[in-house]
PDB file of C-alpha atoms and ligand atoms in Angstrom:
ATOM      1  CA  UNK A 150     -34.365  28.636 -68.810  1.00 57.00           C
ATOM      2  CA  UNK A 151     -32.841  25.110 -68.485  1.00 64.00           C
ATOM      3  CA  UNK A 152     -30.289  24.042 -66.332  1.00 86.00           C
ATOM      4  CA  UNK A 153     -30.165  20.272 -67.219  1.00 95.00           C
ATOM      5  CA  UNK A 154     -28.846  18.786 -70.368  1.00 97.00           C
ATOM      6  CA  UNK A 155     -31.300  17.538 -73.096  1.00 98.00           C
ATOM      7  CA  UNK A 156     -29.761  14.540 -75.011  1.00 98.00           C
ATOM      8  CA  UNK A 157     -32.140  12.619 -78.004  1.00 98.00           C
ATOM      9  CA  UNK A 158     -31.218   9.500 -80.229  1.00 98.00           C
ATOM     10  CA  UNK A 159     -33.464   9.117 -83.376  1.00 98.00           C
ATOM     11  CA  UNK A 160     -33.227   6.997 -86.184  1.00 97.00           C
ATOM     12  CA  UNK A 161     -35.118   4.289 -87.463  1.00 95.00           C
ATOM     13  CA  UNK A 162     -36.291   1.175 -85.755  1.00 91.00           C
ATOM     14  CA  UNK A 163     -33.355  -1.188 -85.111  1.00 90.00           C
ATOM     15  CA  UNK A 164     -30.847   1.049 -85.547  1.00 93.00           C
ATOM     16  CA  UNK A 165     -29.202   0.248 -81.524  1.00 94.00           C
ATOM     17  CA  UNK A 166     -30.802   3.115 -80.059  1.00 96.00           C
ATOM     18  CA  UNK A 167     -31.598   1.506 -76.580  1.00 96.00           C
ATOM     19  CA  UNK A 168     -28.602  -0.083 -76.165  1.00 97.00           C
ATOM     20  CA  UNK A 169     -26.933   2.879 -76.924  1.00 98.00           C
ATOM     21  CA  UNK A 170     -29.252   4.980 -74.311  1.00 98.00           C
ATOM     22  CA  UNK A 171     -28.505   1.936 -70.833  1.00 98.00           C
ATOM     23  CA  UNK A 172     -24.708   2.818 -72.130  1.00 98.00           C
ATOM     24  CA  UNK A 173     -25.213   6.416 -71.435  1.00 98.00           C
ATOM     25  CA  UNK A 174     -26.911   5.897 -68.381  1.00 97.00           C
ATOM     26  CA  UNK A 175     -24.674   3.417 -66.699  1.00 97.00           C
ATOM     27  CA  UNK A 176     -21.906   5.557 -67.580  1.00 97.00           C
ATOM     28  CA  UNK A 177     -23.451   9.418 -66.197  1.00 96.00           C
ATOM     29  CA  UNK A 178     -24.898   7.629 -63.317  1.00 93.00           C
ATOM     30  CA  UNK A 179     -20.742   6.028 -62.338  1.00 95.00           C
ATOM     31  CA  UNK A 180     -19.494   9.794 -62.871  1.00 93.00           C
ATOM     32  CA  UNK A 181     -22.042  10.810 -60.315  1.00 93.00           C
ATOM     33  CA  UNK A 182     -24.409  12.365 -62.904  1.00 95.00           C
ATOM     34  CA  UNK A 183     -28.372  12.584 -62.121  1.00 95.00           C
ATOM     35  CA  UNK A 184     -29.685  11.245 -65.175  1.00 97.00           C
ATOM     36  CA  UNK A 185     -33.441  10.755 -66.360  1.00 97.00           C
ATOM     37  CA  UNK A 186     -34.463   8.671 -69.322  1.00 97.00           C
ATOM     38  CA  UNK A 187     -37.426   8.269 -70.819  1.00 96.00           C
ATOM     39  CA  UNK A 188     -39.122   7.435 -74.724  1.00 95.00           C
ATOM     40  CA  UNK A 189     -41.382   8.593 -76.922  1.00 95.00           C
ATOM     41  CA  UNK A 190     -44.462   7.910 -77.940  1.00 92.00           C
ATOM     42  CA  UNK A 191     -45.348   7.688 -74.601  1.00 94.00           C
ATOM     43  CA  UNK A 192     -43.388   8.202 -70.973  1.00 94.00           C
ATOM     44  CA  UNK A 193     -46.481   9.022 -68.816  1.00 97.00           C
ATOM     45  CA  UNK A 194     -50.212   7.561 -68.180  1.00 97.00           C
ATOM     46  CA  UNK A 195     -51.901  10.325 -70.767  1.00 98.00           C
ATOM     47  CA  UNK A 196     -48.525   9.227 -73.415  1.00 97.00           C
ATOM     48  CA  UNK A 197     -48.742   5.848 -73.202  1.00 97.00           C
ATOM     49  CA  UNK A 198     -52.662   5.450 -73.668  1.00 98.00           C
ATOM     50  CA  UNK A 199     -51.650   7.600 -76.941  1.00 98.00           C
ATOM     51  CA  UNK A 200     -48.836   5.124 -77.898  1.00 96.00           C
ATOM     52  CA  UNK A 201     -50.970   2.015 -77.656  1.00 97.00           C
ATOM     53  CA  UNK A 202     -53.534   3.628 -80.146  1.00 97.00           C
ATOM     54  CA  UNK A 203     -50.284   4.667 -82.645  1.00 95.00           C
ATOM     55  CA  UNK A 204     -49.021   1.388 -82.475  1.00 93.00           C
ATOM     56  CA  UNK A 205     -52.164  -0.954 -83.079  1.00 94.00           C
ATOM     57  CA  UNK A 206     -52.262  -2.424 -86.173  1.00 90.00           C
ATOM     58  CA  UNK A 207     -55.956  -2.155 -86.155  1.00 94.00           C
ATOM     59  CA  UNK A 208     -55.635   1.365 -87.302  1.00 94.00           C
ATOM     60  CA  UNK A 209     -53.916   0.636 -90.615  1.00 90.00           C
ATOM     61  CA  UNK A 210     -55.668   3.674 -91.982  1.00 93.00           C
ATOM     62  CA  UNK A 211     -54.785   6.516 -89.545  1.00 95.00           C
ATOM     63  CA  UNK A 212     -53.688   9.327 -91.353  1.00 95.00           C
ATOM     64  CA  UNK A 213     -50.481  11.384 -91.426  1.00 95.00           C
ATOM     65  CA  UNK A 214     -52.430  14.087 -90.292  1.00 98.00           C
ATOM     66  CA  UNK A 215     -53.245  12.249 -87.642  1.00 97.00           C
ATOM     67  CA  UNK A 216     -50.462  10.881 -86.363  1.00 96.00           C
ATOM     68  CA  UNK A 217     -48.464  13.600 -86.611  1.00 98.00           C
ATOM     69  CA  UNK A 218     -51.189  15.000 -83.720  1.00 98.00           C
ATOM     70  CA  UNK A 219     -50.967  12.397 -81.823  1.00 98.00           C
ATOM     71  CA  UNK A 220     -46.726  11.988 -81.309  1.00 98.00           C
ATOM     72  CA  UNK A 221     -47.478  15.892 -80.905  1.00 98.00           C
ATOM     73  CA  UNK A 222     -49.870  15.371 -77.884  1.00 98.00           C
ATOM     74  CA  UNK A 223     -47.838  12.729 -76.334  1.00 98.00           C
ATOM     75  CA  UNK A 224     -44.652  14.953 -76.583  1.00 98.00           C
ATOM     76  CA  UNK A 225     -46.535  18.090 -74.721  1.00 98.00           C
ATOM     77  CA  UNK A 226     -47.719  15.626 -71.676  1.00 98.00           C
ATOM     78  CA  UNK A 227     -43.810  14.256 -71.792  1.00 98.00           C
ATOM     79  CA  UNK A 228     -42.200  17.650 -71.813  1.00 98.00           C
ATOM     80  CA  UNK A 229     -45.175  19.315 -68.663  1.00 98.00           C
ATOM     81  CA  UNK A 230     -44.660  15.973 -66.236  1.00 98.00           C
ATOM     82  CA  UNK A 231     -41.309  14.839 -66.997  1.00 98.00           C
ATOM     83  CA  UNK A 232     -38.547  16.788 -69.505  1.00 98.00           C
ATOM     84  CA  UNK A 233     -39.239  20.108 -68.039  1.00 97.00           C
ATOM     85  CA  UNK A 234     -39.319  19.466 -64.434  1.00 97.00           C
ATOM     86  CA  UNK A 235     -36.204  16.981 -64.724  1.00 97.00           C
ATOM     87  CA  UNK A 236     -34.037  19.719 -66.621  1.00 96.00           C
ATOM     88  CA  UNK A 237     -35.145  22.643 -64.325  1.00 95.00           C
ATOM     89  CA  UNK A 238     -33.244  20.242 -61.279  1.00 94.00           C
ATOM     90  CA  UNK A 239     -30.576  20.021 -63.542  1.00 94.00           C
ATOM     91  CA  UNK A 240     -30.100  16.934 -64.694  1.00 96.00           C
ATOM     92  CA  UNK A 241     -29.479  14.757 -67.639  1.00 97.00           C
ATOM     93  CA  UNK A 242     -32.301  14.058 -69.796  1.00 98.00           C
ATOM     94  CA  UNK A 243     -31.934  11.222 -72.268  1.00 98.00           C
ATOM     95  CA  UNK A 244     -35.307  10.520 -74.492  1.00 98.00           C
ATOM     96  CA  UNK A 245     -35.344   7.723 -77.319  1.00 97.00           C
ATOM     97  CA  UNK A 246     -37.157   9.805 -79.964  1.00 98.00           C
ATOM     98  CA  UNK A 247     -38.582  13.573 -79.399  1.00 98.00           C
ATOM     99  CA  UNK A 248     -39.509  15.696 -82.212  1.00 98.00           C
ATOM    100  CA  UNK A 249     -37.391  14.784 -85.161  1.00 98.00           C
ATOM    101  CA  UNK A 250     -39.110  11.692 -85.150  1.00 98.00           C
ATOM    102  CA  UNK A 251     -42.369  13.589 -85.776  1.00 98.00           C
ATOM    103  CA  UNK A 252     -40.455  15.653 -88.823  1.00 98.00           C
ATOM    104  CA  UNK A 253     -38.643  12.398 -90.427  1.00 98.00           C
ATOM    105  CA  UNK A 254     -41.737  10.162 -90.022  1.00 97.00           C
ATOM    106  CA  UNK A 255     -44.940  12.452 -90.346  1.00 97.00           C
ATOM    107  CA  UNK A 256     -43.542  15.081 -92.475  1.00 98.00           C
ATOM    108  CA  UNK A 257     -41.048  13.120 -95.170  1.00 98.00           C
ATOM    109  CA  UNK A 258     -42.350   9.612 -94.845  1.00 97.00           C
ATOM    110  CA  UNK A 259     -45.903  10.872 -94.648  1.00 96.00           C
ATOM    111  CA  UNK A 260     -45.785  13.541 -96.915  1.00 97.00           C
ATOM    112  CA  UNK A 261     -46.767  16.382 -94.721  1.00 98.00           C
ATOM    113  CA  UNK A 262     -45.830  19.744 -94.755  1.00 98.00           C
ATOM    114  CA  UNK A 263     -42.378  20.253 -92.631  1.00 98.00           C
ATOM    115  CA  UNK A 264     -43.047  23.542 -91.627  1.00 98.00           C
ATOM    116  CA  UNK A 265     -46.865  22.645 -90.478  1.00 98.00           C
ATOM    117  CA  UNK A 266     -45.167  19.546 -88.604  1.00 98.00           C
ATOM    118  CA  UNK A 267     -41.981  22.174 -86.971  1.00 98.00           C
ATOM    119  CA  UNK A 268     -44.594  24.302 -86.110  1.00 98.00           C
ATOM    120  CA  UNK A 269     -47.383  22.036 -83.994  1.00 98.00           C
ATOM    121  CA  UNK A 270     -44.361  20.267 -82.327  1.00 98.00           C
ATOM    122  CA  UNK A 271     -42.796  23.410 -81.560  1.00 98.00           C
ATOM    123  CA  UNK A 272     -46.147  24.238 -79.373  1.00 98.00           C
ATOM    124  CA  UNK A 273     -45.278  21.201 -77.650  1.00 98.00           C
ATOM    125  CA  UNK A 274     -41.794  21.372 -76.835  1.00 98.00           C
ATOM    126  CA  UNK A 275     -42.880  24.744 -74.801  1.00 96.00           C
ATOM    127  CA  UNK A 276     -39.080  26.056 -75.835  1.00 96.00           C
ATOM    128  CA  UNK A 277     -37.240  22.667 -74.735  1.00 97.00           C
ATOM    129  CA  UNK A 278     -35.389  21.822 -77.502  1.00 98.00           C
ATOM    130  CA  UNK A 279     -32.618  19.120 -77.197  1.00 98.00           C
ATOM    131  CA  UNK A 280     -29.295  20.496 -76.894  1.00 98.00           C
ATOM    132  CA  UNK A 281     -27.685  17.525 -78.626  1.00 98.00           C
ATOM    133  CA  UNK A 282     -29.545  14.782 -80.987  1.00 98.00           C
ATOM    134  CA  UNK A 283     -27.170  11.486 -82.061  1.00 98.00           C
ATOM    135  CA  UNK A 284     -29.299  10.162 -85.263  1.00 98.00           C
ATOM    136  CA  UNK A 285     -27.876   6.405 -85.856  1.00 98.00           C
ATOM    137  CA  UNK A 286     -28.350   6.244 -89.128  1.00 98.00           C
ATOM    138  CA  UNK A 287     -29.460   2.794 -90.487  1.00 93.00           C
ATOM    139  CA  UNK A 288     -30.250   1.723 -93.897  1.00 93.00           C
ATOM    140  CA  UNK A 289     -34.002   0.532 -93.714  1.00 92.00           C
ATOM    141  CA  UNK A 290     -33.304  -2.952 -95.153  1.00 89.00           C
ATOM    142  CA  UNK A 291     -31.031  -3.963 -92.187  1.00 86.00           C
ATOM    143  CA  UNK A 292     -33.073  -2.385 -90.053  1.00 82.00           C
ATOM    144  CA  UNK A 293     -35.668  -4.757 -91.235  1.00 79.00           C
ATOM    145  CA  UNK A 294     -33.156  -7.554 -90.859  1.00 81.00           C
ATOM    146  CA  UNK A 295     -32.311  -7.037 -87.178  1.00 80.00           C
ATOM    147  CA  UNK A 296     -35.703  -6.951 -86.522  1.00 75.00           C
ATOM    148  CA  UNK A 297     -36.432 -10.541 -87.634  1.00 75.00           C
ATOM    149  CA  UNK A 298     -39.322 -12.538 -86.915  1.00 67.00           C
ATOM    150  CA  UNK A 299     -40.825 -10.361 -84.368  1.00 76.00           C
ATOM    151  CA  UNK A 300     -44.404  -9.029 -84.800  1.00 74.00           C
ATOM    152  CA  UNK A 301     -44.634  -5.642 -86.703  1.00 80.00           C
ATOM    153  CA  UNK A 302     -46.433  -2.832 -85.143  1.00 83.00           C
ATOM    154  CA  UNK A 303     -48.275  -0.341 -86.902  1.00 78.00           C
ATOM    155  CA  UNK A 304     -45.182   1.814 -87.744  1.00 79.00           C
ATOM    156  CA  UNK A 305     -43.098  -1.350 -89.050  1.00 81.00           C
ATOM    157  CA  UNK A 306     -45.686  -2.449 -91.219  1.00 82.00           C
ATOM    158  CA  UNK A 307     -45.420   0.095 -93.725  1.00 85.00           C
ATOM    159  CA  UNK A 308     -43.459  -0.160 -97.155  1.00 89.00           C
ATOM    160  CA  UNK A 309     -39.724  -0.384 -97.531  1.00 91.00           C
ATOM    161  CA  UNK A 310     -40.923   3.061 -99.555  1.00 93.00           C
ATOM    162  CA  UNK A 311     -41.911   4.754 -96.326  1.00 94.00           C
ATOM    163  CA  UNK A 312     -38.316   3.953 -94.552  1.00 95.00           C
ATOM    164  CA  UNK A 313     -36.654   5.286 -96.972  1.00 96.00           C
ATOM    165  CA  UNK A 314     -37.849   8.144 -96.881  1.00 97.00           C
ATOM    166  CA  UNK A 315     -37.976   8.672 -93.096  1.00 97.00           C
ATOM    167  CA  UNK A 316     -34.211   7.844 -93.539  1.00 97.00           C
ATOM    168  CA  UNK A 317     -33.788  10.410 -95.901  1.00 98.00           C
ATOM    169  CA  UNK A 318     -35.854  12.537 -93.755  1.00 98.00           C
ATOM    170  CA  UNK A 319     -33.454  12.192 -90.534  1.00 98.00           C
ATOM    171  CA  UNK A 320     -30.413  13.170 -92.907  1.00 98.00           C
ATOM    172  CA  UNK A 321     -32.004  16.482 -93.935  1.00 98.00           C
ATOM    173  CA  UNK A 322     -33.118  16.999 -90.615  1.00 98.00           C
ATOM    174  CA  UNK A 323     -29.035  17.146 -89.612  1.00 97.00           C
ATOM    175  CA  UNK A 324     -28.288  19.634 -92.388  1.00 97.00           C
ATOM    176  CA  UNK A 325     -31.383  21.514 -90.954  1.00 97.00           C
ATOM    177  CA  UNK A 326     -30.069  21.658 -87.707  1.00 98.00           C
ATOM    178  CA  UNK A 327     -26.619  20.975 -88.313  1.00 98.00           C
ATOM    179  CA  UNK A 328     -25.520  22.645 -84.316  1.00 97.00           C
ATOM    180  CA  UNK A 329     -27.813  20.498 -83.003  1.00 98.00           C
ATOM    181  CA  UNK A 330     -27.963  16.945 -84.849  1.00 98.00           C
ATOM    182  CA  UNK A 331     -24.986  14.705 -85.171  1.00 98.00           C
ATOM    183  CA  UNK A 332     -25.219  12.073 -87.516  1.00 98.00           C
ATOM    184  CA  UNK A 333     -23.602   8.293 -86.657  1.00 98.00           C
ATOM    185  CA  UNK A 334     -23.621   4.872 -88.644  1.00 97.00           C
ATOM    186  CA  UNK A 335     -25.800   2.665 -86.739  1.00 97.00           C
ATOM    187  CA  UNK A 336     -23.672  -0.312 -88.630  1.00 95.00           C
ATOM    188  CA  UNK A 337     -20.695   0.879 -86.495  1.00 96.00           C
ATOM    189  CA  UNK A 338     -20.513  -1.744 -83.310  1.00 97.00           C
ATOM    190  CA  UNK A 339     -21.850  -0.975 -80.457  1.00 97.00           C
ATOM    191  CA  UNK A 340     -18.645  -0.066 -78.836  1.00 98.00           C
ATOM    192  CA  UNK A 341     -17.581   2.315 -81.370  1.00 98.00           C
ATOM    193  CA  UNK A 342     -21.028   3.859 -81.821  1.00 98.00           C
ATOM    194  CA  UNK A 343     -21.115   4.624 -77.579  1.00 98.00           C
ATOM    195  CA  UNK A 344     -17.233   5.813 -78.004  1.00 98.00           C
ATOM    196  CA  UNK A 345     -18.418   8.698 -80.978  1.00 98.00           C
ATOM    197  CA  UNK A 346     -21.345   9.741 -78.446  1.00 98.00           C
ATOM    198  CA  UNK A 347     -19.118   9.861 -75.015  1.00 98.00           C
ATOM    199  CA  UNK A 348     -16.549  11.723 -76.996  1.00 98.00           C
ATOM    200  CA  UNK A 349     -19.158  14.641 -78.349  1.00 98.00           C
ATOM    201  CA  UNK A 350     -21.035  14.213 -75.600  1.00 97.00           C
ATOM    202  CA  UNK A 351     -18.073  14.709 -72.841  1.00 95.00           C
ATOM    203  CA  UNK A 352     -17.469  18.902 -73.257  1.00 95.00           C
ATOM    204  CA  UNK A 353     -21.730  19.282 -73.146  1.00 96.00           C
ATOM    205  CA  UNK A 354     -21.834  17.669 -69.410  1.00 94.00           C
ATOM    206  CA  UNK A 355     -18.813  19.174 -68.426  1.00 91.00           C
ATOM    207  CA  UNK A 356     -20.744  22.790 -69.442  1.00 87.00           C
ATOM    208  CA  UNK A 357     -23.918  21.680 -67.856  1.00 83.00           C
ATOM    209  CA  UNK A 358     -25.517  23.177 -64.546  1.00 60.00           C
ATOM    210  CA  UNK A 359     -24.396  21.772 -61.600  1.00 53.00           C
ATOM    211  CA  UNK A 360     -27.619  23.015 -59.764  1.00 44.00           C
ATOM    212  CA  UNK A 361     -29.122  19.787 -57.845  1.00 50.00           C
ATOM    213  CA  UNK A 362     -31.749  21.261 -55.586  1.00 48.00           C
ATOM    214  CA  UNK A 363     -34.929  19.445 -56.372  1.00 59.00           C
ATOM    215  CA  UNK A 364     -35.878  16.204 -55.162  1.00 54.00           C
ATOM    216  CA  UNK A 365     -38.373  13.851 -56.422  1.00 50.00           C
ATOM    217  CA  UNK A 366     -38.548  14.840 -60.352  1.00 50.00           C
TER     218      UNK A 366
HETATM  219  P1  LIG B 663     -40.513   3.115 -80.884  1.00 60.23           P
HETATM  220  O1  LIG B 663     -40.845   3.305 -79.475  1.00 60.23           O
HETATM  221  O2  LIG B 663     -39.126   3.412 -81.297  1.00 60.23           O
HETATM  222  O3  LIG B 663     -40.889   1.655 -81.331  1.00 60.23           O
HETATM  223  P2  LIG B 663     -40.388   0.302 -80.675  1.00 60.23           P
HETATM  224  O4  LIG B 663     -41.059   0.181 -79.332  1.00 60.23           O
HETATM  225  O5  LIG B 663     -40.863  -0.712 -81.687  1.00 60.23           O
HETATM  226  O6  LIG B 663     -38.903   0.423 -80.593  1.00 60.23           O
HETATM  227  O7  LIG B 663     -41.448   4.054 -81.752  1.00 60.23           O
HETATM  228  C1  LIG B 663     -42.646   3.630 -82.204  1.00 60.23           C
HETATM  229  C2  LIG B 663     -42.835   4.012 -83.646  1.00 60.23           C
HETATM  230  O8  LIG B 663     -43.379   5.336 -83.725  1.00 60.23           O
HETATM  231  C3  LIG B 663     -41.553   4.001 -84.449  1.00 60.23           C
HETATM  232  O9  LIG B 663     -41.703   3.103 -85.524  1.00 60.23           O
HETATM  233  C4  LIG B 663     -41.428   5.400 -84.973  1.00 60.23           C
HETATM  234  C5  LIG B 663     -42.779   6.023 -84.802  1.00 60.23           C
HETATM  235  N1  LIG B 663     -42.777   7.461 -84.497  1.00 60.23           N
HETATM  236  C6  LIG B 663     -43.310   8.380 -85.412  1.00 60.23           C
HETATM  237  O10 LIG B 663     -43.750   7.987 -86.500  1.00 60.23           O
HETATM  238  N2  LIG B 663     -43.354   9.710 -85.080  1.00 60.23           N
HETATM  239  C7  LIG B 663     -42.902  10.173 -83.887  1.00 60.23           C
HETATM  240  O11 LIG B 663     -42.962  11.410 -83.616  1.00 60.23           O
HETATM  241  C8  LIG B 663     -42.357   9.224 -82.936  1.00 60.23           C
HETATM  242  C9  LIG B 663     -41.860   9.685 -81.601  1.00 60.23           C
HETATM  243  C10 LIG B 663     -42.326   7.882 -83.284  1.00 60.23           C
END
């Protein structure tokens, strides 16, 4: 169905995932590569509006249940106007977060159901899956660390409990899927970290569709 390649980094906050992703880019777009990025929650009007409600720390008692509809409802508006349409032109498509987010956060932080959680995000996706996922894996306390003083969001605010388990979450997630999900040490340096991704990554682009006839996606 696709043409395009469908690259995701997870992991939990802090753990160098958008410096990692303006690596990727600035190195696809020098080897001539069309190359789309985007994030999650959130990456059009409709996702965003959804993000800013996830994130507020007004909302201190949303629900699991909840959430896990929300990041679900985002990611179908993400893959229809953006993932979909950028992959069927063939080109790179490099998201910070997609649905394993939804399984390590909602469904093993959270405590819901994993296969309830696979399931509604599976409706979402519409069949596009990520053909490669890098999860920089992080223990929570440094995360916590490199975050500093800046203002928690919703998300953050939760127990050192909750990360851990999320962590956990993301590791089970790569045994799960173990073609799919390769797991890296976020406390690698930067340099080494992008080095591990170019190197897996390299064969994937050199297999992916050449096909560039759409404009404007
Ligand atoms: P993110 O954009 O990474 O936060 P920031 O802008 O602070 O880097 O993601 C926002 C939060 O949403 C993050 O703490 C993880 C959480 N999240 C979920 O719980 N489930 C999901 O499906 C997704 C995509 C994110």
């Amino acid at each position: 169905m696709q043409k395009g390649l469908f690259v995701t980094l997870e992991g939990l906050d802090g753990a160098g995932k958008s410096t990692q992703i303006k690596r990727l880019v600035e190195r696809a777009q020098s080897l001539g590569i069309e190359t789309v990025t985007t994030r999650e929650p959130g990456g059009t009007e409709a996702g965003d509006a959804i993000r800013a409600i996830l994130l507020d720390p007004r909302f201190r008692t949303m629900t699991a249940l909840t959430e896990a509809f929300l990041y679900a409802a985002s990611r179908a508006q993400l893959v229809h106007e953006i993932i979909a349409p950028a992959l069927k032109c063939g080109k790179l498509v490099i998201c910070d977060r997609f649905l394993d987010s939804s399984l390590a956060y909602q469904a093993a932080g959270g405590g819901l159901d994993f296969d309830f959680v696979l399931a509604i995000n599976r409706r979402a996706v519409q069949g596009y899956m990520p053909d490669r996922t890098y999860i920089l894996d992080l223990q929570p306390e440094l995360g916590q660390r490199r975050r500093g003083e800046a203002a928690a969001d919703r998300v953050e605010q939760k127990p050192l409990a909750y990360h851990r388990r999320v962590r956990d979450g993301f590791l089970r997630l790569a045994e799960f899927f173990p073609e799919r999900i390769r797991v890296l040490d976020a406390a690698l340096t930067p340099d080494e970290l992008f080095m591990r991704i170019w190197e897996d990554l390299t064969p994937l682009l050199k297999k992916m569709g050449k096909y560039k006839g759409c404009s404007g996606v």
